[in-house]
Coordinates of C-alpha atoms in Angstrom, one line a residue:
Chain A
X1 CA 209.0 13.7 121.5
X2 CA 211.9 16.2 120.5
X3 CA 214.0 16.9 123.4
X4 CA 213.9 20.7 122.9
X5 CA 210.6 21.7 121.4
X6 CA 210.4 25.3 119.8
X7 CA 207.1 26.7 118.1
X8 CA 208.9 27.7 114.8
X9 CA 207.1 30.8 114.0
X10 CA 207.3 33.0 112.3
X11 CA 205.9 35.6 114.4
X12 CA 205.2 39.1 112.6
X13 CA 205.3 41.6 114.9
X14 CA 205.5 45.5 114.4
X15 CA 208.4 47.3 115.6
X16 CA 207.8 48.2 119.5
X17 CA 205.9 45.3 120.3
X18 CA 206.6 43.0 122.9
X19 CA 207.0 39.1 122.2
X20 CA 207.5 36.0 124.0
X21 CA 209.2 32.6 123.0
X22 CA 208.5 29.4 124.6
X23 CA 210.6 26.4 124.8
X24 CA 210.2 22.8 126.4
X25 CA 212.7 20.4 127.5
X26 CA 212.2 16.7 127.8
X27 CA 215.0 15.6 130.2
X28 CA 214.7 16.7 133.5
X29 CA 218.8 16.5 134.4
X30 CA 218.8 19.4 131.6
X31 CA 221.7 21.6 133.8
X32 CA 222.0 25.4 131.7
X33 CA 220.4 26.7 129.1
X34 CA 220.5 29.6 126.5
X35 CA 219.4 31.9 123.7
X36 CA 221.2 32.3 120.9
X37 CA 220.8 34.3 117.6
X38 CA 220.8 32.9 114.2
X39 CA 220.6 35.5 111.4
X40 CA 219.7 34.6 108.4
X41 CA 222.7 32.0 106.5
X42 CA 224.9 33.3 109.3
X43 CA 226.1 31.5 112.1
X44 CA 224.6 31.2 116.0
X45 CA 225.6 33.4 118.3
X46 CA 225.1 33.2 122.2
X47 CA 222.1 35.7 122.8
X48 CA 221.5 35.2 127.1
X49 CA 222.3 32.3 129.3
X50 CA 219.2 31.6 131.1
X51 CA 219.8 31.7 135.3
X52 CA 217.4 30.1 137.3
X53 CA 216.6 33.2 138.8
X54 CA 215.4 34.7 135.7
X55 CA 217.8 37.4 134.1
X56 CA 217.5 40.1 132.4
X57 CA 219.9 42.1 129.3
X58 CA 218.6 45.5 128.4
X59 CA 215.2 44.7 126.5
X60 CA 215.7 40.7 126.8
X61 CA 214.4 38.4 129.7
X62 CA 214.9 35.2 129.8
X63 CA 213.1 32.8 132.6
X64 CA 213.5 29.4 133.7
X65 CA 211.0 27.2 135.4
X66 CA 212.7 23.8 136.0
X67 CA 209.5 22.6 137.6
X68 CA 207.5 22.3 134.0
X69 CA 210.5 22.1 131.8
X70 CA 210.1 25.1 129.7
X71 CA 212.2 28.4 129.6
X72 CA 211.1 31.9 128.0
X73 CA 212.8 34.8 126.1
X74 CA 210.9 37.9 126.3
X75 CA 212.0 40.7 123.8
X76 CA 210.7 44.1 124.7
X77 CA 210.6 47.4 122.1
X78 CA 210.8 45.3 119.2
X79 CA 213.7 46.7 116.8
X80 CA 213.8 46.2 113.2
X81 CA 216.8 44.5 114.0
X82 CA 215.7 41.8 116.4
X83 CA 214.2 39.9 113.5
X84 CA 216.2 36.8 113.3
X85 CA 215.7 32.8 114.2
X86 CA 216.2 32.4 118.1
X87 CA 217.0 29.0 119.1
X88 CA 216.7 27.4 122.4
X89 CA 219.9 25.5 123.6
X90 CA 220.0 23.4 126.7
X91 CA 223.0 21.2 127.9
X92 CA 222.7 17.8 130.2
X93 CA 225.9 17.8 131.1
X94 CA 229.8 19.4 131.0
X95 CA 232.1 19.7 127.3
X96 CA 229.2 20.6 125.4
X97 CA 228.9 17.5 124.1
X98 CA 225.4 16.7 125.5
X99 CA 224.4 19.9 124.0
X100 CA 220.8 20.0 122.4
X101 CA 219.5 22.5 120.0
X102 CA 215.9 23.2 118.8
X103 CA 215.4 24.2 115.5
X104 CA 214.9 28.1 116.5
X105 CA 211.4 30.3 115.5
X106 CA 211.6 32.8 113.3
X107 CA 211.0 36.4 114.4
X108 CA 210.0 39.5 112.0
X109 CA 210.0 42.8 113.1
X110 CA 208.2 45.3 110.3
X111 CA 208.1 49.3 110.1
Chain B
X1 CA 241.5 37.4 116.6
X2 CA 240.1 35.6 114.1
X3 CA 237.7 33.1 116.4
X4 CA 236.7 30.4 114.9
X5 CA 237.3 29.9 111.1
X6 CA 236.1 27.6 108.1
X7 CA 237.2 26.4 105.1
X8 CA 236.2 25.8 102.2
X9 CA 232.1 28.2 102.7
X10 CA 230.7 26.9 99.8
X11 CA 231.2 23.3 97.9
X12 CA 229.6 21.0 95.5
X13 CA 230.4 17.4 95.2
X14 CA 229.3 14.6 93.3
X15 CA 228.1 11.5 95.1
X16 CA 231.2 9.1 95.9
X17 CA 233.8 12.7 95.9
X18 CA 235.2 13.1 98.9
X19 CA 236.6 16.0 101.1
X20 CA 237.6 17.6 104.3
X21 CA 236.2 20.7 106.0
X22 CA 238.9 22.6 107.9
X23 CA 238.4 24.5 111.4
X24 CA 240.7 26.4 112.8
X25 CA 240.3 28.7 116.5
X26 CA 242.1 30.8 117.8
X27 CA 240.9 31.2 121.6
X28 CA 243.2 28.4 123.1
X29 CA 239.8 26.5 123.6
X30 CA 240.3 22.7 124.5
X31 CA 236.4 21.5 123.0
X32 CA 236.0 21.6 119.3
X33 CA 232.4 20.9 117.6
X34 CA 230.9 19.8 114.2
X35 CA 227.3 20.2 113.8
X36 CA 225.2 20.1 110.5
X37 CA 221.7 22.0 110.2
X38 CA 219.1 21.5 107.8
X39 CA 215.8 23.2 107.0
X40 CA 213.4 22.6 110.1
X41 CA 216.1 20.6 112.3
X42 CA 218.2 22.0 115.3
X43 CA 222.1 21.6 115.0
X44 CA 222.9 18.2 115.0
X45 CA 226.5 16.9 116.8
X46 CA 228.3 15.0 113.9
X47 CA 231.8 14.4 116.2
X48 CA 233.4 16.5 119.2
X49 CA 236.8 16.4 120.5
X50 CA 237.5 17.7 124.1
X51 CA 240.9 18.1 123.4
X52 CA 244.1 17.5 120.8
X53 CA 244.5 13.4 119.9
X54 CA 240.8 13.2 121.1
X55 CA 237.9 12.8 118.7
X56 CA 234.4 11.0 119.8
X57 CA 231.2 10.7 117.7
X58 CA 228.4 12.7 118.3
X59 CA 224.5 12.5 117.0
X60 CA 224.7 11.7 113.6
X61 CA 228.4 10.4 112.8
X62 CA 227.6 7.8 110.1
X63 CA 229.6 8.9 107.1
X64 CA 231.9 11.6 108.2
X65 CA 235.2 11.1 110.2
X66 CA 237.2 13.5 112.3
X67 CA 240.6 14.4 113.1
X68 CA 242.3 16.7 115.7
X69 CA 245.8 16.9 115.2
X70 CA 246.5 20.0 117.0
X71 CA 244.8 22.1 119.3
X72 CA 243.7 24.6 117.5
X73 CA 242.3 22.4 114.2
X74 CA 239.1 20.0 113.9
X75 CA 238.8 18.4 110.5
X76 CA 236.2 17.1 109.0
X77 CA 236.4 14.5 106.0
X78 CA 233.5 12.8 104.0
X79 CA 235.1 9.8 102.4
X80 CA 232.2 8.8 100.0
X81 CA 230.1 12.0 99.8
X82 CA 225.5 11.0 99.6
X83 CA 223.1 13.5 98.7
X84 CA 221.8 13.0 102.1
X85 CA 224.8 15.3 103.5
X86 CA 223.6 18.0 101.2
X87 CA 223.7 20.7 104.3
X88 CA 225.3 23.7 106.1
X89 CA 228.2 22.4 108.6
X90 CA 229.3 24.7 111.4
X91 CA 232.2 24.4 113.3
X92 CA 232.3 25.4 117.1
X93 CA 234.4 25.8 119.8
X94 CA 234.6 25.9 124.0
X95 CA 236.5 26.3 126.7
X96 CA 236.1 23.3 129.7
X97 CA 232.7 22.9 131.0
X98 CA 234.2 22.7 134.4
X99 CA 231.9 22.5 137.7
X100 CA 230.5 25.6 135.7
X101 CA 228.0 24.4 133.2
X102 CA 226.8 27.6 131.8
X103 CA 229.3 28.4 128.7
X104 CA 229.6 29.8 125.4
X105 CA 230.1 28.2 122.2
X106 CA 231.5 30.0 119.6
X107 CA 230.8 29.2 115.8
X108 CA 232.7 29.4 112.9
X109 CA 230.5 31.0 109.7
X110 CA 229.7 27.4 108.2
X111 CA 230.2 25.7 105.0
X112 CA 227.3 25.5 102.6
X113 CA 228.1 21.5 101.1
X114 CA 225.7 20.2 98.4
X115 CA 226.1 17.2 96.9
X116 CA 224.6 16.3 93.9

């Protein structure tokens, strides 16, 4: 089993939907966890940190529930310019070094 | 402010060339990251450094070494260049994790590498 499991998409959605990406973790000492944005042959950029609390930037939401390993990104009013590969980070530890990235899904937003 | 830079973006090598990626940041960060990414796999951790003289390996460090001479570089070198490293490296850097695990890393724009 990967230890970050994305489904990697793509999903076509029209602009103004609403669309939600899942993400599992297999260790359970998993301490923070992210969003970032890949564009296409660009390189990642930090999206959301993910709180425990659930937290919300403008149209994005991102949840965490620690209790079935999985957090959420939740993209409201699609834009033409969300479309991008999302990848779900999550770090066991301090430095960054116990850092683990899934291998993103794939978002289109069409007219 | 510059960020986080690489050099060379694009190269093509021969198998058994070798050469070094450079990364340079500009953000006083003490970590310092090399990842590869191919088609359908996350970023993989070649080597990290947490700070200048320090280098460790990572997830996949078989072929490729590291140096960090000063703070603000993080080379990579491939002695004996393989097909199999035929991918897109990205540099990255960090401040301390701290007691606070929840920080940024910031990425340099990557260097396309096929070897042929």
């Amino acid at each position: 089993r990967k230890e970050v499991e994305q489904d990697p998409g793509p999903f076509n959605v029209p602009e103004g939907a609403t669309v939600a990406f899942n993400c599992t973790y297999s260790n359970s000492a998993s301490q923070s966890f992210f969003w970032y944005r890949q564009d296409c042959r660009k390189e990642p950029k930090l999206l959301m940190s993910v709180y425990s609390s659930g937290n919300e930037d403008g149209r994005f939401t991102a949840q965490l529930n620690r209790a079935s390993q999985y957090i959420s990104l939740l993209i409201r009013d699609s834009k033409l310019s969300d479309s991008a590969t999302y990848l779900c980070v999550v770090n066991m530890g301090t430095g960054g070094f116990k850092t683990i990235f899934g291998a993103g899904t794939r978002l289109f937003v069409k007219a | 402010n510059a960020g986080v830079t690489q050099t060379p973006k694009f190269r093509v090598l021969k198998t058994g060339q070798s050469m070094t990626l450079l990364c340079a940041q500009d953000m006083n960060h003490e970590y310092m990251y090399w990842y590869r990414q191919d088609p359908g796999m996350g970023l993989r951790l070649i080597h990290y450094s947490v700070g200048e003289g320090t280098t460790a390996k990572g997830e996949v460090p078989d072929g490729y070494n590291v140096s960090r001479l000063k703070k603000q570089n993080f080379l990579l070198g491939l002695e004996s260049a393989a097909p199999s490293q035929t991918s897109v490296y990205f540099c990255a850097s960090s401040t301390r994790g701290g007691t606070s695990v929840s920080y940024e890393q910031y990425f340099g724009p990557g260097t396309r590498l096929t070897v042929t």
